[in-house]
Coordinates of C-alpha atoms and ligand atoms in Angstrom, one line a residue:
M1 CA 25.9 89.3 11.7
G2 CA 23.5 90.4 9.0
V3 CA 23.6 89.7 5.2
V4 CA 25.7 87.3 3.2
L5 CA 26.2 87.4 -0.6
G6 CA 26.4 83.9 -1.9
I7 CA 27.9 82.9 -5.3
E8 CA 27.5 79.5 -7.0
S9 CA 29.3 78.5 -10.2
S10 CA 30.4 74.9 -9.8
C11 CA 28.4 73.3 -12.6
D12 CA 26.0 74.8 -15.1
E13 CA 24.1 77.3 -13.0
T14 CA 25.5 80.9 -12.5
A15 CA 23.8 82.1 -9.4
A16 CA 24.0 84.9 -6.8
A17 CA 21.8 85.4 -3.7
L18 CA 21.5 87.7 -0.6
V19 CA 20.4 85.9 2.5
D20 CA 20.1 87.2 6.0
D21 CA 20.6 85.5 9.4
R22 CA 16.8 85.4 9.9
R23 CA 16.6 83.1 6.9
T24 CA 15.2 85.6 4.5
I25 CA 16.3 85.2 0.9
I26 CA 16.4 88.9 0.2
A27 CA 17.2 88.5 -3.5
Q28 CA 18.4 85.8 -5.8
R29 CA 19.1 85.3 -9.5
I30 CA 20.0 82.1 -11.4
A31 CA 21.1 82.0 -15.0
S32 CA 20.8 78.5 -16.3
Q33 CA 23.0 77.3 -19.1
D34 CA 20.7 74.6 -20.2
D35 CA 20.4 76.0 -23.8
A36 CA 24.2 76.2 -24.2
H37 CA 24.8 72.5 -23.2
R38 CA 21.6 71.0 -24.7
P39 CA 23.2 70.2 -28.1
Y40 CA 25.8 68.1 -26.3
G41 CA 23.4 66.2 -24.1
G42 CA 25.4 67.1 -21.0
V43 CA 27.5 69.9 -19.4
V44 CA 30.6 70.8 -21.4
P45 CA 33.1 72.2 -18.8
E46 CA 34.8 74.7 -21.1
I47 CA 31.5 76.2 -22.3
A48 CA 30.3 76.4 -18.6
A49 CA 33.4 78.2 -17.5
R50 CA 33.2 80.8 -20.3
A51 CA 29.5 81.3 -19.6
H52 CA 30.2 82.0 -15.9
V53 CA 32.9 84.6 -16.9
E54 CA 30.3 86.4 -19.0
R55 CA 27.4 86.2 -16.7
L56 CA 28.5 86.2 -13.1
T57 CA 29.5 89.9 -12.5
P58 CA 26.3 91.4 -14.1
L59 CA 24.2 88.8 -12.2
I60 CA 25.7 89.9 -8.9
A61 CA 25.1 93.5 -9.7
A62 CA 21.5 92.7 -10.6
T63 CA 21.0 90.8 -7.4
L64 CA 22.2 93.7 -5.3
A65 CA 20.0 96.1 -7.3
D66 CA 17.0 93.8 -6.8
A67 CA 17.6 94.1 -3.0
G68 CA 18.3 97.8 -3.2
M69 CA 21.6 97.2 -1.6
A70 CA 25.3 98.0 -2.3
L71 CA 28.3 95.8 -1.6
A72 CA 28.9 98.0 1.4
D73 CA 25.6 96.7 3.0
V74 CA 26.8 93.1 2.8
D75 CA 28.5 91.6 5.8
A76 CA 30.4 88.7 4.1
I77 CA 30.9 87.1 0.7
A78 CA 30.5 83.3 0.4
A79 CA 31.3 81.3 -2.8
T80 CA 31.5 77.7 -3.7
A81 CA 35.2 76.7 -3.7
G82 CA 34.6 73.0 -4.8
P83 CA 33.9 70.3 -5.5
G84 CA 32.8 70.8 -9.1
L85 CA 34.0 71.7 -12.6
I86 CA 37.2 73.6 -11.7
G87 CA 37.0 76.3 -14.4
G88 CA 33.6 77.4 -13.1
V89 CA 34.6 77.1 -9.4
M90 CA 37.6 79.4 -10.1
V91 CA 35.4 82.0 -11.7
G92 CA 33.1 82.2 -8.7
L93 CA 35.8 82.0 -6.1
V94 CA 38.1 84.6 -7.7
T95 CA 35.1 86.9 -8.1
A96 CA 34.3 86.5 -4.4
K97 CA 37.9 87.1 -3.4
A98 CA 38.0 90.4 -5.4
L99 CA 34.7 91.6 -3.9
A100 CA 35.9 90.6 -0.4
M101 CA 39.2 92.5 -0.9
A102 CA 37.6 95.6 -2.4
S103 CA 35.0 95.8 0.3
D104 CA 37.2 94.6 3.2
K105 CA 34.6 92.0 4.2
P106 CA 35.2 88.3 5.3
L107 CA 35.4 85.6 2.6
L108 CA 33.8 82.2 3.1
A109 CA 35.0 79.4 0.8
I110 CA 32.1 77.0 0.9
N111 CA 32.0 73.3 0.1
H112 CA 29.2 72.9 -2.4
L113 CA 28.1 69.7 -0.7
E114 CA 27.9 71.6 2.6
G115 CA 25.6 74.1 0.9
H116 CA 23.3 71.2 0.0
A117 CA 23.7 69.6 3.4
L118 CA 22.7 72.7 5.4
S119 CA 20.0 73.9 2.9
P120 CA 17.2 72.1 4.9
R121 CA 18.1 74.4 7.8
L122 CA 17.5 77.5 5.7
A123 CA 14.1 76.1 4.8
D124 CA 13.2 74.9 8.3
P125 CA 14.2 76.9 11.4
D126 CA 13.3 74.1 13.7
L127 CA 15.6 71.5 12.1
A128 CA 18.1 70.5 14.7
F129 CA 21.3 68.4 14.6
P130 CA 21.9 65.5 14.2
Y131 CA 19.9 64.6 11.1
L132 CA 20.1 62.0 8.4
L133 CA 20.5 63.5 5.0
L134 CA 20.0 62.0 1.6
L135 CA 22.2 64.0 -0.8
A136 CA 21.3 63.1 -4.3
S137 CA 22.4 65.2 -7.3
G138 CA 23.9 64.8 -10.8
G139 CA 27.3 64.0 -9.3
H140 CA 26.6 62.6 -5.9
C141 CA 24.5 60.1 -4.1
Q142 CA 25.3 59.9 -0.4
L143 CA 23.7 59.4 3.0
L144 CA 25.3 61.7 5.5
L145 CA 24.8 62.0 9.3
V146 CA 24.9 65.8 9.7
E147 CA 26.1 66.2 13.3
A148 CA 26.9 69.9 13.3
V149 CA 28.1 72.7 11.0
G150 CA 31.4 71.2 9.7
S151 CA 30.8 67.7 11.1
Y152 CA 29.5 65.2 8.5
R153 CA 29.7 61.5 8.7
R154 CA 29.3 59.7 5.4
L155 CA 27.3 56.5 6.0
A156 CA 26.9 55.6 2.4
T157 CA 27.8 56.5 -1.1
T158 CA 27.3 55.2 -4.6
I159 CA 29.6 52.5 -5.8
D160 CA 29.1 53.5 -9.4
D161 CA 26.7 56.2 -10.8
A162 CA 24.9 59.1 -9.0
L163 CA 21.1 58.9 -9.0
G164 CA 20.8 62.1 -11.0
E165 CA 23.1 60.6 -13.6
A166 CA 20.8 57.6 -13.8
F167 CA 17.8 60.0 -14.3
D168 CA 19.7 61.9 -17.0
K169 CA 20.8 58.8 -18.8
T170 CA 17.3 57.4 -18.7
A171 CA 16.0 60.7 -20.2
K172 CA 18.6 60.5 -22.9
V173 CA 17.8 56.9 -24.0
L174 CA 14.0 57.7 -23.9
G175 CA 14.7 60.7 -26.1
L176 CA 13.5 63.2 -23.5
G177 CA 16.5 65.6 -23.8
Y178 CA 18.5 67.5 -21.2
P179 CA 18.3 68.0 -18.3
G180 CA 16.6 64.7 -17.7
G181 CA 15.3 64.4 -14.2
P182 CA 12.3 66.7 -14.4
A183 CA 11.4 65.2 -17.9
V184 CA 11.5 61.6 -16.6
E185 CA 9.3 62.6 -13.6
R186 CA 6.7 64.3 -15.9
L187 CA 6.5 61.3 -18.2
A188 CA 6.4 58.8 -15.4
A189 CA 3.2 60.4 -14.2
Q190 CA 1.5 59.0 -17.3
G191 CA 3.0 55.5 -17.1
D192 CA 2.6 52.2 -15.2
P193 CA 5.4 51.8 -12.6
A194 CA 4.9 48.0 -12.7
A195 CA 5.0 47.6 -16.5
V196 CA 8.7 46.9 -17.0
P197 CA 10.7 44.5 -14.8
L198 CA 13.8 46.4 -13.7
P199 CA 16.6 45.5 -11.2
R200 CA 16.9 47.1 -7.8
P201 CA 20.7 47.0 -7.3
L202 CA 22.0 46.3 -3.7
L203 CA 18.4 46.0 -2.3
G204 CA 18.6 44.4 1.1
S205 CA 22.4 44.5 1.3
S206 CA 23.8 45.1 4.8
E207 CA 25.8 48.3 4.1
P208 CA 23.6 51.2 3.0
H209 CA 25.6 52.0 -0.2
F210 CA 23.9 52.7 -3.6
S211 CA 24.4 51.3 -7.1
F212 CA 22.6 52.5 -10.2
A213 CA 24.8 51.3 -13.1
G214 CA 22.8 48.1 -13.5
L215 CA 19.5 49.8 -13.4
K216 CA 20.7 52.3 -16.0
S217 CA 21.9 49.5 -18.3
A218 CA 18.6 47.6 -17.8
V219 CA 16.7 50.7 -19.0
V220 CA 18.8 50.9 -22.1
R221 CA 18.2 47.2 -22.9
A222 CA 14.4 47.5 -22.2
K223 CA 14.3 50.5 -24.6
Q224 CA 16.2 48.6 -27.3
A225 CA 13.7 45.7 -27.0
D226 CA 11.1 48.2 -28.3
T227 CA 8.2 46.4 -26.6
Y228 CA 7.4 49.0 -23.9
R229 CA 5.6 52.3 -23.9
V230 CA 8.1 55.1 -23.2
A231 CA 5.9 56.4 -20.3
D232 CA 5.9 52.9 -18.8
L233 CA 9.7 52.8 -19.0
A234 CA 10.0 56.2 -17.3
A235 CA 7.5 55.2 -14.5
S236 CA 9.2 51.8 -14.0
F237 CA 12.6 53.4 -13.8
Q238 CA 11.4 56.0 -11.3
Q239 CA 9.8 53.3 -9.2
A240 CA 13.0 51.2 -9.1
A241 CA 14.9 54.3 -8.1
V242 CA 12.4 55.0 -5.3
D243 CA 12.6 51.4 -4.1
C244 CA 16.4 51.6 -3.9
V245 CA 16.5 55.0 -2.2
I246 CA 14.0 53.9 0.5
D247 CA 15.6 50.5 1.2
R248 CA 19.1 52.1 1.4
T249 CA 17.9 55.1 3.5
H250 CA 16.1 52.7 5.8
R251 CA 19.3 50.7 6.3
A252 CA 21.2 53.8 7.1
L253 CA 18.6 54.9 9.6
L254 CA 18.9 51.6 11.5
G255 CA 22.7 52.2 11.9
A256 CA 22.8 56.0 12.3
G257 CA 22.0 56.2 16.1
P258 CA 19.5 58.8 17.3
V259 CA 18.6 61.5 14.8
T260 CA 16.0 64.3 14.9
A261 CA 14.9 64.1 11.3
L262 CA 15.2 62.6 7.9
V263 CA 15.9 65.2 5.2
A264 CA 16.8 65.2 1.5
A265 CA 18.7 67.7 -0.6
G266 CA 20.3 68.0 -4.0
G267 CA 18.6 68.1 -7.4
V268 CA 17.0 64.7 -7.2
A269 CA 15.3 65.7 -4.0
A270 CA 13.1 67.9 -6.3
N271 CA 11.5 64.6 -7.4
G272 CA 7.9 64.2 -6.0
A273 CA 7.8 60.4 -5.9
I274 CA 11.1 60.3 -4.0
R275 CA 9.9 63.0 -1.6
R276 CA 6.6 61.2 -0.8
A277 CA 8.4 57.9 -0.2
L278 CA 10.9 59.5 2.1
E279 CA 8.2 61.2 4.0
A280 CA 6.4 57.9 4.5
L281 CA 9.6 56.4 5.8
A282 CA 10.2 59.3 8.2
D283 CA 6.6 58.9 9.4
E284 CA 7.1 55.2 10.1
H285 CA 10.1 56.1 12.3
G286 CA 8.4 59.0 14.0
L287 CA 10.9 61.4 12.6
R288 CA 10.6 65.0 11.4
F289 CA 10.8 65.1 7.6
G290 CA 12.1 68.0 5.5
V291 CA 12.9 68.7 1.9
P292 CA 13.6 72.2 0.9
P293 CA 11.5 73.7 -1.9
A294 CA 12.6 72.4 -5.3
A295 CA 14.4 75.7 -6.1
L296 CA 16.6 75.2 -3.0
C297 CA 17.3 71.5 -3.9
T298 CA 18.8 72.1 -7.4
D299 CA 22.0 74.2 -7.5
N300 CA 21.5 77.7 -6.2
A301 CA 23.4 80.5 -4.4
A302 CA 21.0 80.9 -1.5
M303 CA 22.3 77.6 0.0
I304 CA 25.9 78.9 -0.4
A305 CA 25.0 82.2 1.3
W306 CA 23.2 80.2 4.1
A307 CA 26.2 77.9 4.7
G308 CA 28.2 81.2 4.9
I309 CA 25.9 82.5 7.6
E310 CA 26.2 79.2 9.6
R311 CA 30.0 79.3 9.4
L312 CA 30.2 83.0 10.2
A313 CA 28.0 82.5 13.3
L314 CA 30.8 80.1 14.5
G315 CA 33.4 82.8 14.0
Q316 CA 34.8 81.2 10.8
S317 CA 36.1 82.7 7.6
D318 CA 38.8 81.9 5.0
P319 CA 42.0 83.6 3.9
L320 CA 42.2 85.3 0.5
D321 CA 44.7 82.6 -0.8
V322 CA 42.2 79.8 -0.2
A323 CA 42.4 77.3 -3.1
A324 CA 39.6 76.1 -5.4
R325 CA 39.2 72.3 -5.1
P326 CA 37.8 70.1 -7.9
R327 CA 37.4 67.3 -5.3
W328 CA 36.5 67.9 -1.7
P329 CA 34.8 65.2 0.3
L330 CA 32.6 66.3 3.1
D331 CA 33.8 63.5 5.3
P332 CA 37.5 63.0 4.6
A333 CA 37.7 60.1 7.1
A334 CA 35.1 58.0 5.2
D335 CA 36.4 54.6 4.2
P336 CA 36.9 54.3 0.4
V337 CA 34.2 52.1 -1.0
R338 CA 35.2 49.1 -3.1
G339 CA 34.0 49.8 -6.7
A340 CA 33.3 53.5 -6.1
G341 CA 34.3 55.7 -8.9
V342 CA 36.3 58.9 -8.9
K343 CA 33.4 61.2 -8.2
A344 CA 34.1 63.7 -5.4
Ligands
KG4_1 O1 22.1 69.5 -7.4 P1 22.0 69.6 -8.8 O2 21.2 70.8 -9.4 O3 23.4 69.7 -9.6 C1 24.4 68.9 -9.1 O4 25.1 69.4 -8.2 O5 24.6 67.8 -9.7 O6 21.3 68.3 -9.4 C2 21.1 68.1 -10.8 C3 20.5 66.7 -10.9 C4 20.4 66.3 -12.4 O7 20.9 65.0 -12.6 C5 18.9 66.3 -12.6 O8 18.5 65.4 -13.6 C6 18.4 65.9 -11.3 O9 19.2 66.6 -10.4 N1 17.0 66.3 -11.1 C7 16.0 65.5 -10.9 C8 14.8 66.3 -10.8 N2 15.2 67.6 -10.9 C9 16.5 67.6 -11.1 N3 15.9 64.1 -10.8 C10 14.7 63.6 -10.7 N4 13.5 64.2 -10.6 C11 13.5 65.6 -10.7 N5 12.4 66.3 -10.6
ZN2 ZN1 24.6 70.5 -6.5

């Protein structure tokens, strides 16, 4: 089955990667747009889409050159087809369609969340289904039972903000700039996690859902009070986030049925404190634990190529008229959650 070219353009990273079915990332390139969005404190969709148009094609050419390969050496083309900022998604998907058409290779329209959900299997050849996945990024915070490729049961979601959003907002109010998660983590290392009393929304509640809006607002109020060291605020926020994640994940584990492993993916899974706490929880339950390396947790094209390889191995591909989707839930049968926002 061979080598898949993966393309990712659903948010503010323009990325291309070549991955083979033996889990080798042959080449990958990521062009971050952080500098373009920094003045606005967040991703501006129009700027993101234009940057993808400028950068994607040369980036793909450079990735192929890094590998010493031509398009003819690739066995299929996989691109994120949603969910995400629709302008960027369309740039990546249309580029993939053109390449698939020109080279007469199969096209795989990948759900970005499926890319994150299967990324732990790219990093760990022994990770078997079913596993419990914490998927935490800038737009999502979900607990998913990953039963098989294409079979995902959403056990929990956030009823308001995503966890990455809470990290980004905290960074903003603490004056740490954009993107916020890594900056909060760095500063938290110098602070006292018990210094600032902060809420742990939904802690102990019977459904494993998440909520972070109250925590986010409490950080804003604590900052305005002007009585705490910024490092203590960062550390206390991160500790509250860890406590929520562990309590909610534990709750989901109790209701998930037998699983082989506890794994995490998405940008927030790059956070060391969250990784260590999840590993301890997995240990307690005698479960295998896995988090892909940080570069595979944040948005990247290797995970899109890998999801393509997994689907191709099952004989799947997509027609050239497949649509780009701004919203695309991994588990369409999941009950709507009262209070949940419009995030995909
Ligand atoms: O998966 P991702 O790269 O993009 C989305 O699909 O959203 O996730 C980005 C999110 C941002 O909110 C960022 O602040 C957060 O992941 N993040 C982190 C860390 N690195 C990235 N949050 C906490 N600690 C980190 N080290
Ligand atoms: Zn993502």
